[in-house]
PDB file of C-alpha atoms in Angstrom:
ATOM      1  CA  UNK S 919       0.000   0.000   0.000  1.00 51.00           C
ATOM      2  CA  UNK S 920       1.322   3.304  -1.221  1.00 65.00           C
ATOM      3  CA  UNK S 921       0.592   6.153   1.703  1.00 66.00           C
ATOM      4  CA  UNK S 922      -0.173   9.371   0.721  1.00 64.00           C
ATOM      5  CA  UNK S 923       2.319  11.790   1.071  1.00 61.00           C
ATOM      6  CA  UNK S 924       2.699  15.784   1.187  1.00 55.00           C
ATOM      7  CA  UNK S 925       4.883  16.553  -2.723  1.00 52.00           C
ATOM      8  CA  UNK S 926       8.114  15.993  -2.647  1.00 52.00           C
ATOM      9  CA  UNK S 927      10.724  15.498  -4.792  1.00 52.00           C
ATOM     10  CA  UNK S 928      11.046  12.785  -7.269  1.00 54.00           C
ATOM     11  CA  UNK S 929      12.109   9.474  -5.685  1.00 54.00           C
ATOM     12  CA  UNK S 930      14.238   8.720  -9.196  1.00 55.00           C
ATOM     13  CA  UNK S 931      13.349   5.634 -11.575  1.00 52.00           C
ATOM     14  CA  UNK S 932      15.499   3.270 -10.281  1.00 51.00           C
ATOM     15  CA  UNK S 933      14.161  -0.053  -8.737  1.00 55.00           C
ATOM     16  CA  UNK S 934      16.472   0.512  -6.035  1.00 57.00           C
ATOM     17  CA  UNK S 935      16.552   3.607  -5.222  1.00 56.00           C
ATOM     18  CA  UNK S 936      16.148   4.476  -0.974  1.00 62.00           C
ATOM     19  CA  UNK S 937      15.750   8.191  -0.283  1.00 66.00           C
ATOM     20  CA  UNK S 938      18.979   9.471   2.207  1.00 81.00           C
ATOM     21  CA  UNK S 939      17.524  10.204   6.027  1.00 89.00           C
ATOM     22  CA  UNK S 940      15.944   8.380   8.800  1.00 94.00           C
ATOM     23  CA  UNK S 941      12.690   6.628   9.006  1.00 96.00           C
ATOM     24  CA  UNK S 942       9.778   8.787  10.743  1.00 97.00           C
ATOM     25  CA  UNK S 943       9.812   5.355  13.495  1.00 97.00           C
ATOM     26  CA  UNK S 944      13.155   5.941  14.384  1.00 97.00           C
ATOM     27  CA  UNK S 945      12.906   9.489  14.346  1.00 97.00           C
ATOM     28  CA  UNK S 946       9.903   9.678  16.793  1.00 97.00           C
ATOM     29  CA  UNK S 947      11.050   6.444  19.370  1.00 97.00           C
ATOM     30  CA  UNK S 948      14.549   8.870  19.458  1.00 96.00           C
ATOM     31  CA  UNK S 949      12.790  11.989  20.200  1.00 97.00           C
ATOM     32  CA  UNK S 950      10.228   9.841  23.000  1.00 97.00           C
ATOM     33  CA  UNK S 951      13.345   8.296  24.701  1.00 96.00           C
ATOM     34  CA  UNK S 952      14.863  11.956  24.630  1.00 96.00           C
ATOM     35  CA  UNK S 953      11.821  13.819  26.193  1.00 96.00           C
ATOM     36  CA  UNK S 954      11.442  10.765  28.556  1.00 96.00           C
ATOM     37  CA  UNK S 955      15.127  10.506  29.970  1.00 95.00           C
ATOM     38  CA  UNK S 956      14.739  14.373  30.559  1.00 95.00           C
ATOM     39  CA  UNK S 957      11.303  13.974  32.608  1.00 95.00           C
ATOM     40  CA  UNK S 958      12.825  11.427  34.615  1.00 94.00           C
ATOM     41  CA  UNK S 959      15.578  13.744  35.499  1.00 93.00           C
ATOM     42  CA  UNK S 960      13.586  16.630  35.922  1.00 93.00           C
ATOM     43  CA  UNK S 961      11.167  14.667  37.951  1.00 92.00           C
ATOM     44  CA  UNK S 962      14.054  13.293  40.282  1.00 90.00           C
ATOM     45  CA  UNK S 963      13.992  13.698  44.239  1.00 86.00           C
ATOM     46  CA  UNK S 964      17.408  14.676  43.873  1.00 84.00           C
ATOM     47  CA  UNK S 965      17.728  17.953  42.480  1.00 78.00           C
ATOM     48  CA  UNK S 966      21.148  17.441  41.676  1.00 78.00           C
ATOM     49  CA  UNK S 967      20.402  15.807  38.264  1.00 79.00           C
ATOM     50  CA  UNK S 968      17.874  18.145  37.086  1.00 84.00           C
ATOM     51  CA  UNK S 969      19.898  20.171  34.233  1.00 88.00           C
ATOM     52  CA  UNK S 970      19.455  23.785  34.930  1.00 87.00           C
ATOM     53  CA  UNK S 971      17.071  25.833  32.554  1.00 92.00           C
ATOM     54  CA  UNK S 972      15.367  21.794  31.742  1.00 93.00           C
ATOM     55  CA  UNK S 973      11.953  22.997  32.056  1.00 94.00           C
ATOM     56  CA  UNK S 974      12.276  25.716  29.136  1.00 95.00           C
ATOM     57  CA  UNK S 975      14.085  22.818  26.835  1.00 96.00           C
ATOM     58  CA  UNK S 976      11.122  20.482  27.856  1.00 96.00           C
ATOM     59  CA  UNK S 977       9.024  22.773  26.348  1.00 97.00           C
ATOM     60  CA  UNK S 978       9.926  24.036  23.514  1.00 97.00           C
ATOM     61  CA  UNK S 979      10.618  20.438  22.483  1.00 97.00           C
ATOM     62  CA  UNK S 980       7.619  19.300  22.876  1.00 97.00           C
ATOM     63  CA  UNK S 981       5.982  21.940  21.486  1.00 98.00           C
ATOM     64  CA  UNK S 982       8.479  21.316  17.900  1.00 98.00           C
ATOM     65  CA  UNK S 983       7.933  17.248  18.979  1.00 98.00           C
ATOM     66  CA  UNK S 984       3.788  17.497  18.675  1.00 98.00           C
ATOM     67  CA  UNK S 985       3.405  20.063  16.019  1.00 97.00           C
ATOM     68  CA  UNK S 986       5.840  17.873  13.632  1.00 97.00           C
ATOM     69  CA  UNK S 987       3.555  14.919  14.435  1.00 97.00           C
ATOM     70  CA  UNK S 988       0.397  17.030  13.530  1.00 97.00           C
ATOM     71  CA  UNK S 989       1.647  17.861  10.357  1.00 96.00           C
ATOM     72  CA  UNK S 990       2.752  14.572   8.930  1.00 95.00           C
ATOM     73  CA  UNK S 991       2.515  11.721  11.006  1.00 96.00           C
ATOM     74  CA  UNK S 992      -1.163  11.951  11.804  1.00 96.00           C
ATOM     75  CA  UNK S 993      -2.095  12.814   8.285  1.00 95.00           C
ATOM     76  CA  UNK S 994      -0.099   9.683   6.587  1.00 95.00           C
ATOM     77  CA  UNK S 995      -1.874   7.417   9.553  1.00 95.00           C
ATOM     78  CA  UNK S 996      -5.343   8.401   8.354  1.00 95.00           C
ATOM     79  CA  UNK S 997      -4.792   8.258   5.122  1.00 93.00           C
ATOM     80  CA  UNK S 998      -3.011   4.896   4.966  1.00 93.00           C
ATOM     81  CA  UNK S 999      -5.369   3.467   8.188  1.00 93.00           C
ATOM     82  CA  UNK S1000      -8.678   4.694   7.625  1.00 91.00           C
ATOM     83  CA  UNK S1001     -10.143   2.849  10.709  1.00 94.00           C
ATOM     84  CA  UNK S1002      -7.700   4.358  12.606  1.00 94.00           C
ATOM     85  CA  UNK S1003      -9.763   7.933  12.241  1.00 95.00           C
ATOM     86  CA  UNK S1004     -11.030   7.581  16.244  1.00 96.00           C
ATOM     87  CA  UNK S1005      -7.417   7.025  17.421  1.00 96.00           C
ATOM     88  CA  UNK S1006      -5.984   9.875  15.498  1.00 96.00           C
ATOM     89  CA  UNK S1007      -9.037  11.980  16.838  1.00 97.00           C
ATOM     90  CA  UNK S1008      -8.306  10.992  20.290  1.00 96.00           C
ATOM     91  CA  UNK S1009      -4.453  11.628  19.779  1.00 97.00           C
ATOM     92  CA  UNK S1010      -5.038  15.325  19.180  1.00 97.00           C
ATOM     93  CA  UNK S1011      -7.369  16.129  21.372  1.00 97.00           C
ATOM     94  CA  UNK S1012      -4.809  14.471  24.115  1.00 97.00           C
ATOM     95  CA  UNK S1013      -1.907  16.573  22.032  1.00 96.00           C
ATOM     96  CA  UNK S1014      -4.101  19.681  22.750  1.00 97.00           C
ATOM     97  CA  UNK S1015      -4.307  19.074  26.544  1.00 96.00           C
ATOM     98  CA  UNK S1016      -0.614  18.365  26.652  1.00 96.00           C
ATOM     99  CA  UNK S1017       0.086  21.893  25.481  1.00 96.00           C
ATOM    100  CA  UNK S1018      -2.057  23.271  27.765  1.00 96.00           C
ATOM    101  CA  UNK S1019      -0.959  21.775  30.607  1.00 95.00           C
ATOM    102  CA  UNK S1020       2.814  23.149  29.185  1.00 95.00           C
ATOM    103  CA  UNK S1021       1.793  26.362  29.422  1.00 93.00           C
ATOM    104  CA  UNK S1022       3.491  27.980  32.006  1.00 84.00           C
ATOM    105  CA  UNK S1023       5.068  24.732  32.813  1.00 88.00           C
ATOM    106  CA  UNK S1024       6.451  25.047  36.880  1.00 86.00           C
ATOM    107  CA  UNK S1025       7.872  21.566  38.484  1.00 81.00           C
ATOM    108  CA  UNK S1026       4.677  21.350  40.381  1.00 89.00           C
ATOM    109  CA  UNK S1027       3.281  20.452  37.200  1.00 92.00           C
ATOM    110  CA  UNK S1028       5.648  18.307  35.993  1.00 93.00           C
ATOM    111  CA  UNK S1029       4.276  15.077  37.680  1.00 93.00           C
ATOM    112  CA  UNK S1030       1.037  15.925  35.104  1.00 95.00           C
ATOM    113  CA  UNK S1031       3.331  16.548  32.042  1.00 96.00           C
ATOM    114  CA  UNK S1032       5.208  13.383  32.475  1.00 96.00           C
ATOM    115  CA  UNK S1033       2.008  10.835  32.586  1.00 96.00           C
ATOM    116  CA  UNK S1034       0.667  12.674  29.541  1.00 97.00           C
ATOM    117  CA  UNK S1035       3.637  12.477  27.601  1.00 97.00           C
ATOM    118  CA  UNK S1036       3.994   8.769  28.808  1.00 97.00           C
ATOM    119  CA  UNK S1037       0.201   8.728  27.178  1.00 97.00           C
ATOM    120  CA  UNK S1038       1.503  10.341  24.448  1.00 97.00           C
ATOM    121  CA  UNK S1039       4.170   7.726  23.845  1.00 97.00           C
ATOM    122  CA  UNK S1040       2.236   4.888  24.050  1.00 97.00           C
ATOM    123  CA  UNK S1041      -0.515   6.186  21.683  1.00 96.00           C
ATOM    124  CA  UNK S1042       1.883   7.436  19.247  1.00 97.00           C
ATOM    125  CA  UNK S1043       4.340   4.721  19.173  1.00 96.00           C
ATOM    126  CA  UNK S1044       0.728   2.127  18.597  1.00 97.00           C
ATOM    127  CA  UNK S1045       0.160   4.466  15.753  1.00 97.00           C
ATOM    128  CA  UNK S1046       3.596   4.406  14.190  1.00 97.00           C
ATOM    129  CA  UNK S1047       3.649   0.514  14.117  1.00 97.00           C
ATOM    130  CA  UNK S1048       0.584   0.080  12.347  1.00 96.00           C
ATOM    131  CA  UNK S1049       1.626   2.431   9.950  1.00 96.00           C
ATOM    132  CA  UNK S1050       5.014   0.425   9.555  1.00 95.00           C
ATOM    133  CA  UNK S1051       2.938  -2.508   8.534  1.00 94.00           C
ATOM    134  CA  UNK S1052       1.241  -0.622   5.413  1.00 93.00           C
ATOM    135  CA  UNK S1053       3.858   1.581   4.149  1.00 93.00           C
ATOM    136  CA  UNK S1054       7.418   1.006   3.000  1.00 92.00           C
ATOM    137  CA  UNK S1055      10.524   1.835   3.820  1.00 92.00           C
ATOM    138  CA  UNK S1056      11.202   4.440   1.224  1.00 91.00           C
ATOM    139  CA  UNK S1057       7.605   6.089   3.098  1.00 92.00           C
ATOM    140  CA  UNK S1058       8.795   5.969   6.046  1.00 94.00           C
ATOM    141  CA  UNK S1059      12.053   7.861   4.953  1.00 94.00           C
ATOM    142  CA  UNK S1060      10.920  10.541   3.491  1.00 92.00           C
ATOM    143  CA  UNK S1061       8.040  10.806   5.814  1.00 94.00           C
ATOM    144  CA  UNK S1062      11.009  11.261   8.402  1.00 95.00           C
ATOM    145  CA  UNK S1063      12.398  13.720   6.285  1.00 94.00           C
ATOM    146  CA  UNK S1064       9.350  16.225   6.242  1.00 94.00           C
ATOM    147  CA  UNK S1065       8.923  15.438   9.801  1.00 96.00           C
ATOM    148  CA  UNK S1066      12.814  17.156  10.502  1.00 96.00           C
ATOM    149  CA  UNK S1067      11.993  20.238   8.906  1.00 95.00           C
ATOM    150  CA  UNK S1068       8.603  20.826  10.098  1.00 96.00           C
ATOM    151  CA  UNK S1069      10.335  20.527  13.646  1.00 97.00           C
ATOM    152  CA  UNK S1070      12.794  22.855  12.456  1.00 96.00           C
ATOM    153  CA  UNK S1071      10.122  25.429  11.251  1.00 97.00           C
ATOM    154  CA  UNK S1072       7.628  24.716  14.458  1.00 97.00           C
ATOM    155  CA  UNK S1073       6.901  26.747  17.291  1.00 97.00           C
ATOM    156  CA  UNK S1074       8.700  26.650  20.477  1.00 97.00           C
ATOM    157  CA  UNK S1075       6.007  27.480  22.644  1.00 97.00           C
ATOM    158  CA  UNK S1076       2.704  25.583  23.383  1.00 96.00           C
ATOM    159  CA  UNK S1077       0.117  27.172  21.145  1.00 96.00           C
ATOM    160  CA  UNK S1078      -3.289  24.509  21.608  1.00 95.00           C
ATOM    161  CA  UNK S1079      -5.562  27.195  20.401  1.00 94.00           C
ATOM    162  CA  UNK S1080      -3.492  26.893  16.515  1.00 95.00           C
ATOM    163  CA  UNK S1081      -4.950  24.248  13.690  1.00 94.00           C
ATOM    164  CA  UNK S1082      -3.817  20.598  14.263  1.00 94.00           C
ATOM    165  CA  UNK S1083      -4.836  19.320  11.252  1.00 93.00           C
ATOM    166  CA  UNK S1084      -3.597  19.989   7.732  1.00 91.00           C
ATOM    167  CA  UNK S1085      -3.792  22.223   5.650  1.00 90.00           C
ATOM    168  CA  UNK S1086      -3.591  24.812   8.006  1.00 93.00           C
ATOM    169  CA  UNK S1087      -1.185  23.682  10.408  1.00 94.00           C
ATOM    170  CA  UNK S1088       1.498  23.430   8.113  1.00 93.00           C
ATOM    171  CA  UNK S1089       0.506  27.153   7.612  1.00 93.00           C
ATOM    172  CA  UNK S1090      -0.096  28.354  10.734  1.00 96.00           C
ATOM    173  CA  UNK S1091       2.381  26.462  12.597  1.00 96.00           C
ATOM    174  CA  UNK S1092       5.664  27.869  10.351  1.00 95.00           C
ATOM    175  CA  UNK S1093       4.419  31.329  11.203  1.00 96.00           C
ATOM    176  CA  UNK S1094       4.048  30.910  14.867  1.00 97.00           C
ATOM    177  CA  UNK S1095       7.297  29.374  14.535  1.00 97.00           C
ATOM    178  CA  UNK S1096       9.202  32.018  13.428  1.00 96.00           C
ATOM    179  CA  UNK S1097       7.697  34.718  15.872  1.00 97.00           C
ATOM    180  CA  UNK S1098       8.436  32.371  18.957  1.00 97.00           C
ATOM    181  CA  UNK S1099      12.437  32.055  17.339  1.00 97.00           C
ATOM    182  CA  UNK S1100      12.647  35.644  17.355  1.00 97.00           C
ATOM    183  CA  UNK S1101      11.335  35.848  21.248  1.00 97.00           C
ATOM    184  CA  UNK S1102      14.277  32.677  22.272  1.00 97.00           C
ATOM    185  CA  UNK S1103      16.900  34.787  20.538  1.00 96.00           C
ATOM    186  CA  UNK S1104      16.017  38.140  22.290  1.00 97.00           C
ATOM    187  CA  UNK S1105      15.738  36.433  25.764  1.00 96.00           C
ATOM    188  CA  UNK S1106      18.515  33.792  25.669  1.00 95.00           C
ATOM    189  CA  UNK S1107      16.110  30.763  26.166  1.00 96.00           C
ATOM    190  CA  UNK S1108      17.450  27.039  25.307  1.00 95.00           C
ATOM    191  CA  UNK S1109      15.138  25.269  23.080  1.00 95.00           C
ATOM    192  CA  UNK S1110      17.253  22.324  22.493  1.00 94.00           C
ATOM    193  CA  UNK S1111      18.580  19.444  24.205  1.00 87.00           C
ATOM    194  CA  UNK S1112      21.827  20.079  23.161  1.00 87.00           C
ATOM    195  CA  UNK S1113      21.489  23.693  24.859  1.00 87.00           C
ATOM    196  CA  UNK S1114      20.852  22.412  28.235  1.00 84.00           C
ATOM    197  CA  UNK S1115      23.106  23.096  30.959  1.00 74.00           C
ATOM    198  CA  UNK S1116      24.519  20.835  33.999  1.00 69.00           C
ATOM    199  CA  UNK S1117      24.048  21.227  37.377  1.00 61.00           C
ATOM    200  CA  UNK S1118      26.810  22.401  38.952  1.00 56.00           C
ATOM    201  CA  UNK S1119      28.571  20.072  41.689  1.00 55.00           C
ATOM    202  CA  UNK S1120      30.542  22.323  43.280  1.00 51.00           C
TER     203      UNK S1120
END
């Protein structure tokens, strides 16, 4: 079964031909171990192994993580899995309360965050596998690949009043995007993981 997919460039005529990247699977069980890890450390009676400034980085990557899912994950679900349309509904909706519940994210809510994203996981990763069963490799590829650079071009801020479904997320959700980049750079703020800084043991 061929899944629908957003245009994109030619895949070339050859028989063998695999598009460069990583699958949208690996992609997204990467990302879920990465937001996971980062919960449990944030989450952690110890406050010596919560990196400083975590909470802001928790954020903004779930805000990139969700919005990337909205956008092409979803879509290529219910198109490929048309019984799946409940599942997909529910997804959302539980996206939407995630991002609410981000919103002004302090570590007494962080116990709430962590079982929705846990949620989130589950759901999501359920979703990805049946989707791995219809579409093939070469999908799955370039699915990943639009997934990367609608991350890049998300917003870094939870915004669950903005369209979740397409067409107008992938319009919408660029624009936010680039207003809530120009707020990070004036302030400072980390939005990746790579940004985060250690506790200090001194």
């Amino acid at each position: 079964m061929t899944v629908p997919l957003p245009p994109l460039p030619p895949t070339g005529e050859d028989e063998g031909f695999r598009p460069g990247g990583r699958s949208i699977a690996d992609i997204l069980d990467a990302e879920h171990r990465q937001l996971r890890e980062l919960l449990r450390r944030l989450t952690d009676p110890d406050p010596a192994s919560a990196p400083q400034r975590g909470l802001e980085v928790l954020t903004a990557a779930l805000s990139r993580h969700l919005s990337a899912e909205e956008q092409y994950l979803l879509p290529a679900v219910r198109a490929a899995l048309p019984d799946a349309a409940e599942r997909i509904d529910r997804a959302i909706a539980d996206d939407r309360s995630l991002l609410t519940a981000l919103r002004g994210l302090g570590a007494d809510g962080l116990g709430d965050v962590a079982a929705r994203v846990d949620r989130h996981v589950e759901e999501t990763g359920a979703l990805v596998a049946a989707l791995r069963e219809v579409a093939s490799a070469e999908e799955l590829i370039r699915l990943g690949n639009r997934l990367e650079i609608a991350e890049e071009a998300a917003p870094t801020r939870p915004h669950p009043g903005t369209p979740a479904t397409p067409p107008w997320n992938r319009v919408v959700e660029p624009a936010v995007g680039v207003v809530d980049k120009v707020r990070d750079a004036v302030t400072g703020r980390p939005t990746y993981l790579a940004d985060l800084t250690e506790p200090r043991t001194d």
